Amino acid sequence: MSLRNYVRQIRPIQEKYVDHVEQVQNLFEAKVKAEDYEAAIVLGWHENNKMKFNLGSSGISDKVYKTVMSNPQALDAGRKIAKQIAKYFGNSNAKAEQYGRAKSSLTSFWKGFGASDTTPKTDILIGNKRLSLKIGLAQLMSGGQSESMATFYAALNTTPELKKDPQFEKVNQIFESFVKNTLAPSQLRPIIKKGDNPVVNAAEVAHKDCMKELGLLFEQNKQFKIAFAREAMSGYQKYGSSSNSAAEFMVVASPDGSTVSIHSIDDDNYCERIANKMRLQARFKTTSRKLKGVKTGEYNFWSVVSLIVDAMQGEKESLDEGFLDVMKKKVKSIALRAIGGVRNFLTKKVSNLFKFLGAIPSISVSKRIDFK
């Protein structure tokens, strides 16, 4: 093998970093969906507390029920999480139901922005306790233009002085330029890459501006950032603070249910922690268009703002952290062995070639690898 061929092989690793640990974690967590965990907790609640289970009143769909019942790991996690919930609230006699499919009513404030998404923030309703479940990497929100504007103004209700800030007007105008539901002739990625669609191009600019300017607004005003995170978690102003669709507690758990923590969304310190950890994204969301159940090759697309947070970050004895630690060590060991092999090859084999050519090589090998 020539030196040129060898360099060509190792160059992509130096130029483009791929987080293999994150890929493995995503595969690990993708086996069980969020709605499956919710159903498993409801099932575990009935089993733990010796209650008769009725599928029709449980809020669990037939499809999810069959999926969970065929997954012993999910059922076991559900039992563990349900046990900790009962221990925390002392309400083991309360009725438990999955609430994600419940019908919700929006407040007039929310509907005033044209928002129409009625998906509850409450995932599980146990007695009068309204719980939002977060496991691993989770979205606090993923809303289009109207939903994002409503959340933005909901946060402003707690910090009205910001309306006089030029930064507020800048972000407001960016939201106004977001794309609403639009039809593309094909998948969006090639259109973005080609760069000849003015609507897509303008939206791409708006997405980048949103992440920059809204991020700056978060940095400048801590209270606004906390209020934005709280509304994204709770839906207090979306549904009304007393609505069953508005979550009041966050249940944060590891995938196997071995670690569970419960937090009030009214706790300012907790909301600040989440606000500081959340990652802001502005991007396109797409769905394939179908006519009579047949895909047309066209795609609907629109702009969304997402807030993503690692729910287990900072929690003690997290399974995710233990799993990642093991994977990091393994990946790091493999990477170091690979780098050592390349270094030995370069120093033992190539040095003779440089010596023959009368050249003095200058070779440096980076030993720092970021696996975060």
CSV table of C-alpha atoms in Angstrom, one decimal:
chain,number,residue,atom,x,y,z
A,1,MET,CA,0.0,0.0,0.0
A,2,SER,CA,1.3,3.4,-0.9
A,3,LEU,CA,1.6,6.3,1.5
A,4,ARG,CA,-0.9,8.3,-0.5
A,5,ASN,CA,-3.5,5.5,-0.2
A,6,TYR,CA,-2.9,5.2,3.5
A,7,VAL,CA,-3.3,8.9,4.1
A,8,ARG,CA,-6.5,8.9,2.0
A,9,GLN,CA,-8.0,6.4,4.4
A,10,ILE,CA,-7.2,8.1,7.6
A,11,ARG,CA,-8.0,11.7,6.5
A,12,PRO,CA,-11.9,11.4,6.8
A,13,ILE,CA,-11.4,10.5,10.5
A,14,GLN,CA,-9.5,13.7,11.0
A,15,GLU,CA,-11.9,15.9,9.1
A,16,LYS,CA,-15.3,14.6,10.1
A,17,TYR,CA,-15.9,13.4,13.6
A,18,VAL,CA,-18.6,10.8,14.1
A,19,ASP,CA,-20.0,10.3,17.6
A,20,HIS,CA,-20.2,6.5,17.7
A,21,VAL,CA,-21.1,6.4,21.4
A,22,GLU,CA,-24.1,8.6,20.7
A,23,GLN,CA,-25.1,6.3,17.8
A,24,VAL,CA,-25.0,3.3,20.1
A,25,GLN,CA,-27.0,5.0,22.8
A,26,ASN,CA,-29.6,6.0,20.3
A,27,LEU,CA,-29.9,2.4,19.1
A,28,PHE,CA,-30.1,1.3,22.8
A,29,GLU,CA,-33.0,3.7,23.6
A,30,ALA,CA,-34.8,3.4,20.3
A,31,LYS,CA,-36.0,-0.1,21.1
A,32,VAL,CA,-38.8,1.2,23.3
A,33,LYS,CA,-40.8,4.3,22.4
A,34,ALA,CA,-41.9,6.9,24.8
A,35,GLU,CA,-45.5,5.9,24.5
A,36,ASP,CA,-44.5,2.3,25.3
A,37,TYR,CA,-42.8,3.4,28.5
A,38,GLU,CA,-45.9,5.3,29.5
A,39,ALA,CA,-48.1,2.3,28.9
A,40,ALA,CA,-45.7,0.0,30.8
A,41,ILE,CA,-45.9,2.4,33.8
A,42,VAL,CA,-49.7,2.3,33.8
A,43,LEU,CA,-49.6,-1.5,33.6
A,44,GLY,CA,-47.0,-1.7,36.3
A,45,TRP,CA,-49.1,0.6,38.5
A,46,HIS,CA,-52.0,-1.8,38.3
A,47,GLU,CA,-49.9,-4.9,38.9
A,48,ASN,CA,-47.9,-3.4,41.8
A,49,ASN,CA,-51.1,-2.2,43.6
A,50,LYS,CA,-53.2,-5.3,42.9
A,51,MET,CA,-55.7,-3.4,40.7
A,52,LYS,CA,-57.9,-4.8,38.0
A,53,PHE,CA,-56.7,-3.6,34.6
A,54,ASN,CA,-59.2,-2.4,32.0
A,55,LEU,CA,-57.7,-1.7,28.6
A,56,GLY,CA,-60.7,0.4,27.5
A,57,SER,CA,-60.3,2.9,30.3
A,58,SER,CA,-56.5,2.9,30.5
A,59,GLY,CA,-55.8,5.3,27.6
A,60,ILE,CA,-53.6,2.6,26.1
A,61,SER,CA,-54.1,1.7,22.4
A,62,ASP,CA,-54.4,-1.9,21.3
A,63,LYS,CA,-51.2,-1.6,19.3
A,64,VAL,CA,-49.2,-0.2,22.2
A,65,TYR,CA,-50.6,-2.7,24.6
A,66,LYS,CA,-49.5,-5.6,22.4
A,67,THR,CA,-46.1,-4.1,21.9
A,68,VAL,CA,-45.5,-3.6,25.6
A,69,MET,CA,-46.9,-7.0,26.6
A,70,SER,CA,-44.4,-8.7,24.3
A,71,ASN,CA,-41.4,-6.8,25.8
A,72,PRO,CA,-40.4,-8.1,29.3
A,73,GLN,CA,-37.8,-5.4,29.7
A,74,ALA,CA,-40.3,-2.6,29.2
A,75,LEU,CA,-42.8,-4.2,31.6
A,76,ASP,CA,-40.1,-4.6,34.2
A,77,ALA,CA,-39.0,-0.9,33.8
A,78,GLY,CA,-42.7,0.1,34.1
A,79,ARG,CA,-43.1,-1.7,37.4
A,80,LYS,CA,-40.0,-0.1,38.8
A,81,ILE,CA,-40.9,3.4,37.8
A,82,ALA,CA,-44.5,2.9,39.0
A,83,LYS,CA,-43.2,1.8,42.4
A,84,GLN,CA,-41.2,5.0,42.8
A,85,ILE,CA,-44.1,7.2,41.7
A,86,ALA,CA,-46.3,5.6,44.4
A,87,LYS,CA,-43.6,6.0,47.0
A,88,TYR,CA,-43.1,9.6,46.1
A,89,PHE,CA,-46.8,10.7,46.2
A,90,GLY,CA,-48.2,8.0,48.6
A,91,ASN,CA,-51.2,7.5,46.3
A,92,SER,CA,-51.1,3.8,45.5
A,93,ASN,CA,-54.9,3.6,45.5
A,94,ALA,CA,-55.3,6.2,42.8
A,95,LYS,CA,-56.3,5.4,39.2
A,96,ALA,CA,-53.6,5.5,36.6
A,97,GLU,CA,-54.1,6.1,32.8
A,98,GLN,CA,-52.0,7.0,29.8
A,99,TYR,CA,-53.1,10.5,28.8
A,100,GLY,CA,-51.3,11.2,25.5
A,101,ARG,CA,-54.4,10.4,23.4
A,102,ALA,CA,-56.8,12.5,25.5
A,103,LYS,CA,-58.7,15.4,23.9
A,104,SER,CA,-57.5,18.8,25.0
A,105,SER,CA,-58.9,22.3,24.8
A,106,LEU,CA,-56.5,25.2,24.0
A,107,THR,CA,-56.8,28.6,25.8
A,108,SER,CA,-58.0,31.6,23.9
A,109,PHE,CA,-54.5,33.0,24.4
A,110,TRP,CA,-52.9,30.1,22.6
A,111,LYS,CA,-55.5,29.9,19.8
A,112,GLY,CA,-54.9,33.6,19.2
A,113,PHE,CA,-51.6,32.7,17.5
A,114,GLY,CA,-53.2,30.3,15.2
A,115,ALA,CA,-51.8,27.3,17.1
A,116,SER,CA,-53.9,24.1,16.8
A,117,ASP,CA,-51.8,21.2,18.3
A,118,THR,CA,-53.7,19.7,21.2
A,119,THR,CA,-51.3,17.0,22.2
A,120,PRO,CA,-51.3,17.0,26.0
A,121,LYS,CA,-48.1,17.8,28.0
A,122,THR,CA,-49.3,15.2,30.5
A,123,ASP,CA,-48.2,11.7,29.5
A,124,ILE,CA,-49.6,9.8,32.6
A,125,LEU,CA,-52.5,10.8,34.9
A,126,ILE,CA,-52.4,9.2,38.3
A,127,GLY,CA,-55.2,10.4,40.5
A,128,ASN,CA,-54.8,14.2,40.4
A,129,LYS,CA,-51.1,14.1,39.6
A,130,ARG,CA,-50.2,15.1,36.1
A,131,LEU,CA,-46.9,13.6,35.0
A,132,SER,CA,-44.7,14.2,32.0
A,133,LEU,CA,-42.3,11.3,31.4
A,134,LYS,CA,-38.7,11.9,30.1
A,135,ILE,CA,-36.2,9.1,29.4
A,136,GLY,CA,-32.8,9.8,27.9
A,137,LEU,CA,-32.7,12.4,25.2
A,138,ALA,CA,-36.1,14.1,25.1
A,139,GLN,CA,-37.9,16.9,23.4
A,140,LEU,CA,-39.4,19.6,25.6
A,141,MET,CA,-41.2,20.9,22.5
A,142,SER,CA,-41.2,20.7,18.7
A,143,GLY,CA,-43.5,23.3,17.4
A,144,GLY,CA,-44.1,25.0,14.1
A,145,GLN,CA,-44.4,28.8,13.6
A,146,SER,CA,-47.7,29.3,15.5
A,147,GLU,CA,-46.7,27.0,18.3
A,148,SER,CA,-43.3,28.6,18.7
A,149,MET,CA,-44.8,32.1,18.6
A,150,ALA,CA,-47.3,31.2,21.3
A,151,THR,CA,-44.6,29.7,23.5
A,152,PHE,CA,-42.4,32.8,22.9
A,153,TYR,CA,-45.2,35.2,24.0
A,154,ALA,CA,-46.2,32.9,26.9
A,155,ALA,CA,-42.6,33.3,28.3
A,156,LEU,CA,-42.9,37.1,27.7
A,157,ASN,CA,-45.9,37.3,29.9
A,158,THR,CA,-43.6,36.7,32.9
A,159,THR,CA,-41.0,39.2,31.5
A,160,PRO,CA,-43.1,42.0,29.9
A,161,GLU,CA,-40.1,44.4,30.0
A,162,LEU,CA,-38.5,42.5,27.2
A,163,LYS,CA,-41.0,43.8,24.7
A,164,LYS,CA,-39.0,47.1,24.8
A,165,ASP,CA,-35.8,45.2,24.0
A,166,PRO,CA,-34.6,45.4,20.3
A,167,GLN,CA,-33.6,41.8,20.6
A,168,PHE,CA,-37.2,40.8,21.2
A,169,GLU,CA,-38.3,42.5,18.0
A,170,LYS,CA,-35.5,40.8,16.1
A,171,VAL,CA,-36.6,37.3,17.3
A,172,ASN,CA,-40.2,38.1,16.6
A,173,GLN,CA,-39.5,39.0,13.0
A,174,ILE,CA,-37.5,35.8,12.5
A,175,PHE,CA,-40.5,33.7,13.7
A,176,GLU,CA,-42.7,35.6,11.3
A,177,SER,CA,-40.4,34.5,8.4
A,178,PHE,CA,-40.8,30.8,9.3
A,179,VAL,CA,-42.3,28.5,6.7
A,180,LYS,CA,-45.8,27.2,7.3
A,181,ASN,CA,-47.0,24.0,5.6
A,182,THR,CA,-45.6,24.0,2.1
A,183,LEU,CA,-45.3,21.3,-0.6
A,184,ALA,CA,-42.0,20.2,-2.2
A,185,PRO,CA,-41.8,18.1,-5.4
A,186,SER,CA,-39.3,15.7,-3.7
A,187,GLN,CA,-37.4,15.1,-0.5
A,188,LEU,CA,-36.1,18.3,1.0
A,189,ARG,CA,-32.4,17.5,1.4
A,190,PRO,CA,-31.5,17.6,-2.3
A,191,ILE,CA,-33.5,20.9,-2.7
A,192,ILE,CA,-31.6,22.4,0.2
A,193,LYS,CA,-28.3,21.2,-1.3
A,194,LYS,CA,-29.1,22.5,-4.7
A,195,GLY,CA,-29.9,26.0,-3.3
A,196,ASP,CA,-32.2,27.2,-6.0
A,197,ASN,CA,-35.6,27.3,-4.1
A,198,PRO,CA,-36.1,30.8,-2.7
A,199,VAL,CA,-38.7,29.7,-0.1
A,200,VAL,CA,-36.4,27.0,1.2
A,201,ASN,CA,-33.4,29.2,1.1
A,202,ALA,CA,-35.1,32.0,3.1
A,203,ALA,CA,-36.3,29.5,5.7
A,204,GLU,CA,-32.8,28.1,6.1
A,205,VAL,CA,-31.5,31.6,6.8
A,206,ALA,CA,-34.4,32.1,9.3
A,207,HIS,CA,-33.5,28.9,11.1
A,208,LYS,CA,-29.9,29.9,11.6
A,209,ASP,CA,-30.9,33.4,12.6
A,210,CYS,CA,-33.4,31.9,15.1
A,211,MET,CA,-30.9,29.8,16.8
A,212,LYS,CA,-28.5,32.7,17.1
A,213,GLU,CA,-30.9,35.5,18.1
A,214,LEU,CA,-33.2,33.4,20.4
A,215,GLY,CA,-30.1,31.9,21.9
A,216,LEU,CA,-28.8,35.4,22.6
A,217,LEU,CA,-32.1,36.4,24.2
A,218,PHE,CA,-31.8,33.4,26.5
A,219,GLU,CA,-28.3,34.5,27.5
A,220,GLN,CA,-29.4,38.0,28.2
A,221,ASN,CA,-32.4,37.2,30.3
A,222,LYS,CA,-32.4,34.3,32.6
A,223,GLN,CA,-36.0,34.7,33.7
A,224,PHE,CA,-37.2,34.6,30.1
A,225,LYS,CA,-35.2,31.5,29.5
A,226,ILE,CA,-36.6,29.7,32.6
A,227,ALA,CA,-40.2,30.8,31.6
A,228,PHE,CA,-39.7,29.5,28.1
A,229,ALA,CA,-38.5,26.1,29.5
A,230,ARG,CA,-41.4,25.9,32.0
A,231,GLU,CA,-44.0,26.6,29.4
A,232,ALA,CA,-42.4,24.0,27.0
A,233,MET,CA,-42.5,21.4,29.8
A,234,SER,CA,-45.9,22.2,31.4
A,235,GLY,CA,-48.3,23.8,28.9
A,236,TYR,CA,-49.7,26.0,31.7
A,237,GLN,CA,-50.6,28.8,29.3
A,238,LYS,CA,-51.5,26.5,26.5
A,239,TYR,CA,-54.1,24.5,28.3
A,240,GLY,CA,-54.6,26.4,31.6
A,241,SER,CA,-52.6,25.6,34.7
A,242,SER,CA,-55.4,23.5,36.2
A,243,SER,CA,-56.1,21.4,33.0
A,244,ASN,CA,-55.3,17.7,33.1
A,245,SER,CA,-53.5,18.3,29.8
A,246,ALA,CA,-50.9,20.6,31.5
A,247,ALA,CA,-48.2,18.6,33.2
A,248,GLU,CA,-47.1,19.6,36.8
A,249,PHE,CA,-44.4,17.0,37.5
A,250,MET,CA,-41.5,15.7,35.5
A,251,VAL,CA,-40.8,12.0,36.0
A,252,VAL,CA,-37.2,11.4,34.8
A,253,ALA,CA,-36.0,7.8,34.5
A,254,SER,CA,-33.3,5.6,33.1
A,255,PRO,CA,-34.4,3.1,30.3
A,256,ASP,CA,-34.5,0.1,32.7
A,257,GLY,CA,-36.3,2.0,35.5
A,258,SER,CA,-33.5,1.6,38.0
A,259,THR,CA,-33.1,5.3,38.5
A,260,VAL,CA,-36.1,7.5,38.9
A,261,SER,CA,-36.5,11.1,40.0
A,262,ILE,CA,-39.5,13.3,40.2
A,263,HIS,CA,-39.5,17.1,40.0
A,264,SER,CA,-42.2,19.8,40.3
A,265,ILE,CA,-42.4,22.1,37.2
A,266,ASP,CA,-43.2,24.9,39.7
A,267,ASP,CA,-39.7,24.5,41.2
A,268,ASP,CA,-37.7,27.5,39.8
A,269,ASN,CA,-34.4,25.8,40.6
A,270,TYR,CA,-35.3,22.7,38.6
A,271,CYS,CA,-36.6,24.8,35.7
A,272,GLU,CA,-33.4,26.7,35.7
A,273,ARG,CA,-31.4,23.5,35.5
A,274,ILE,CA,-33.4,22.3,32.6
A,275,ALA,CA,-33.2,25.7,30.9
A,276,ASN,CA,-29.4,25.6,31.2
A,277,LYS,CA,-29.2,22.1,29.7
A,278,MET,CA,-31.7,22.5,26.8
A,279,ARG,CA,-30.4,22.6,23.3
A,280,LEU,CA,-32.2,24.9,20.8
A,281,GLN,CA,-32.8,23.8,17.3
A,282,ALA,CA,-34.6,25.5,14.4
A,283,ARG,CA,-35.1,23.2,11.4
A,284,PHE,CA,-37.5,21.8,8.8
A,285,LYS,CA,-39.9,19.0,9.6
A,286,THR,CA,-41.3,16.9,6.7
A,287,THR,CA,-43.9,14.3,5.9
A,288,SER,CA,-44.5,12.4,2.7
A,289,ARG,CA,-47.6,13.2,0.8
A,290,LYS,CA,-50.1,10.5,0.1
A,291,LEU,CA,-53.2,10.3,-2.1
A,292,LYS,CA,-55.5,7.4,-1.3
A,293,GLY,CA,-52.8,5.8,0.7
A,294,VAL,CA,-50.2,5.9,-2.0
A,295,LYS,CA,-47.1,8.0,-1.8
A,296,THR,CA,-46.8,10.7,-4.5
A,297,GLY,CA,-43.1,11.4,-4.1
A,298,GLU,CA,-44.0,14.9,-2.8
A,299,TYR,CA,-43.3,16.1,0.7
A,300,ASN,CA,-45.0,18.6,3.0
A,301,PHE,CA,-42.5,20.7,5.0
A,302,TRP,CA,-42.6,23.5,7.6
A,303,SER,CA,-40.3,25.2,10.1
A,304,VAL,CA,-40.1,24.0,13.7
A,305,VAL,CA,-38.3,25.1,16.9
A,306,SER,CA,-37.2,22.2,19.1
A,307,LEU,CA,-35.9,22.1,22.6
A,308,ILE,CA,-33.9,19.0,23.3
A,309,VAL,CA,-32.5,18.0,26.7
A,310,ASP,CA,-30.8,15.0,28.2
A,311,ALA,CA,-33.3,14.3,30.9
A,312,MET,CA,-30.9,12.0,32.9
A,313,GLN,CA,-27.9,14.4,32.9
A,314,GLY,CA,-26.9,15.1,36.4
A,315,GLU,CA,-29.0,12.4,38.0
A,316,LYS,CA,-27.2,10.0,40.3
A,317,GLU,CA,-26.6,6.4,39.5
A,318,SER,CA,-28.0,6.8,36.0
A,319,LEU,CA,-28.0,3.6,33.8
A,320,ASP,CA,-27.4,5.8,30.8
A,321,GLU,CA,-24.2,7.2,32.3
A,322,GLY,CA,-23.0,3.8,33.3
A,323,PHE,CA,-23.8,2.4,29.9
A,324,LEU,CA,-22.0,5.3,28.2
A,325,ASP,CA,-19.0,5.0,30.5
A,326,VAL,CA,-18.5,1.4,29.4
A,327,MET,CA,-19.0,2.3,25.7
A,328,LYS,CA,-16.7,5.2,25.9
A,329,LYS,CA,-13.9,3.1,27.4
A,330,LYS,CA,-14.4,0.4,24.7
A,331,VAL,CA,-14.5,2.9,21.9
A,332,LYS,CA,-11.6,4.8,23.3
A,333,SER,CA,-9.6,1.6,23.6
A,334,ILE,CA,-10.3,0.6,20.0
A,335,ALA,CA,-9.5,4.1,18.8
A,336,LEU,CA,-6.2,4.3,20.7
A,337,ARG,CA,-5.1,0.9,19.3
A,338,ALA,CA,-6.0,2.1,15.8
A,339,ILE,CA,-4.0,5.3,16.3
A,340,GLY,CA,-1.1,3.4,17.7
A,341,GLY,CA,-1.1,1.1,14.7
A,342,VAL,CA,-1.1,4.1,12.3
A,343,ARG,CA,1.7,5.7,14.3
A,344,ASN,CA,3.9,2.6,14.2
A,345,PHE,CA,3.3,2.2,10.5
A,346,LEU,CA,4.3,5.8,9.8
A,347,THR,CA,7.4,5.8,12.0
A,348,LYS,CA,8.7,2.3,11.1
A,349,LYS,CA,7.9,2.1,7.5
A,350,VAL,CA,7.6,5.6,6.0
A,351,SER,CA,10.7,6.9,7.7
A,352,ASN,CA,12.9,4.7,5.5
A,353,LEU,CA,11.1,6.1,2.4
A,354,PHE,CA,11.7,9.7,3.5
A,355,LYS,CA,15.3,8.9,4.3
A,356,PHE,CA,15.8,7.5,0.9
A,357,LEU,CA,14.3,10.6,-0.7
A,358,GLY,CA,16.4,12.9,1.4
A,359,ALA,CA,13.4,14.5,3.0
A,360,ILE,CA,12.9,15.2,6.8
A,361,PRO,CA,9.3,14.3,7.7
A,362,SER,CA,7.3,16.4,10.2
A,363,ILE,CA,4.6,14.1,11.6
A,364,SER,CA,2.3,14.8,14.5
A,365,VAL,CA,-0.5,12.4,15.8
A,366,SER,CA,-3.2,13.9,17.9
A,367,LYS,CA,-3.8,11.8,21.0
A,368,ARG,CA,-6.9,13.9,22.1
A,369,ILE,CA,-10.2,12.4,21.1
A,370,ASP,CA,-13.5,13.9,22.1
A,371,PHE,CA,-16.0,11.2,22.8
A,372,LYS,CA,-18.6,13.5,24.5
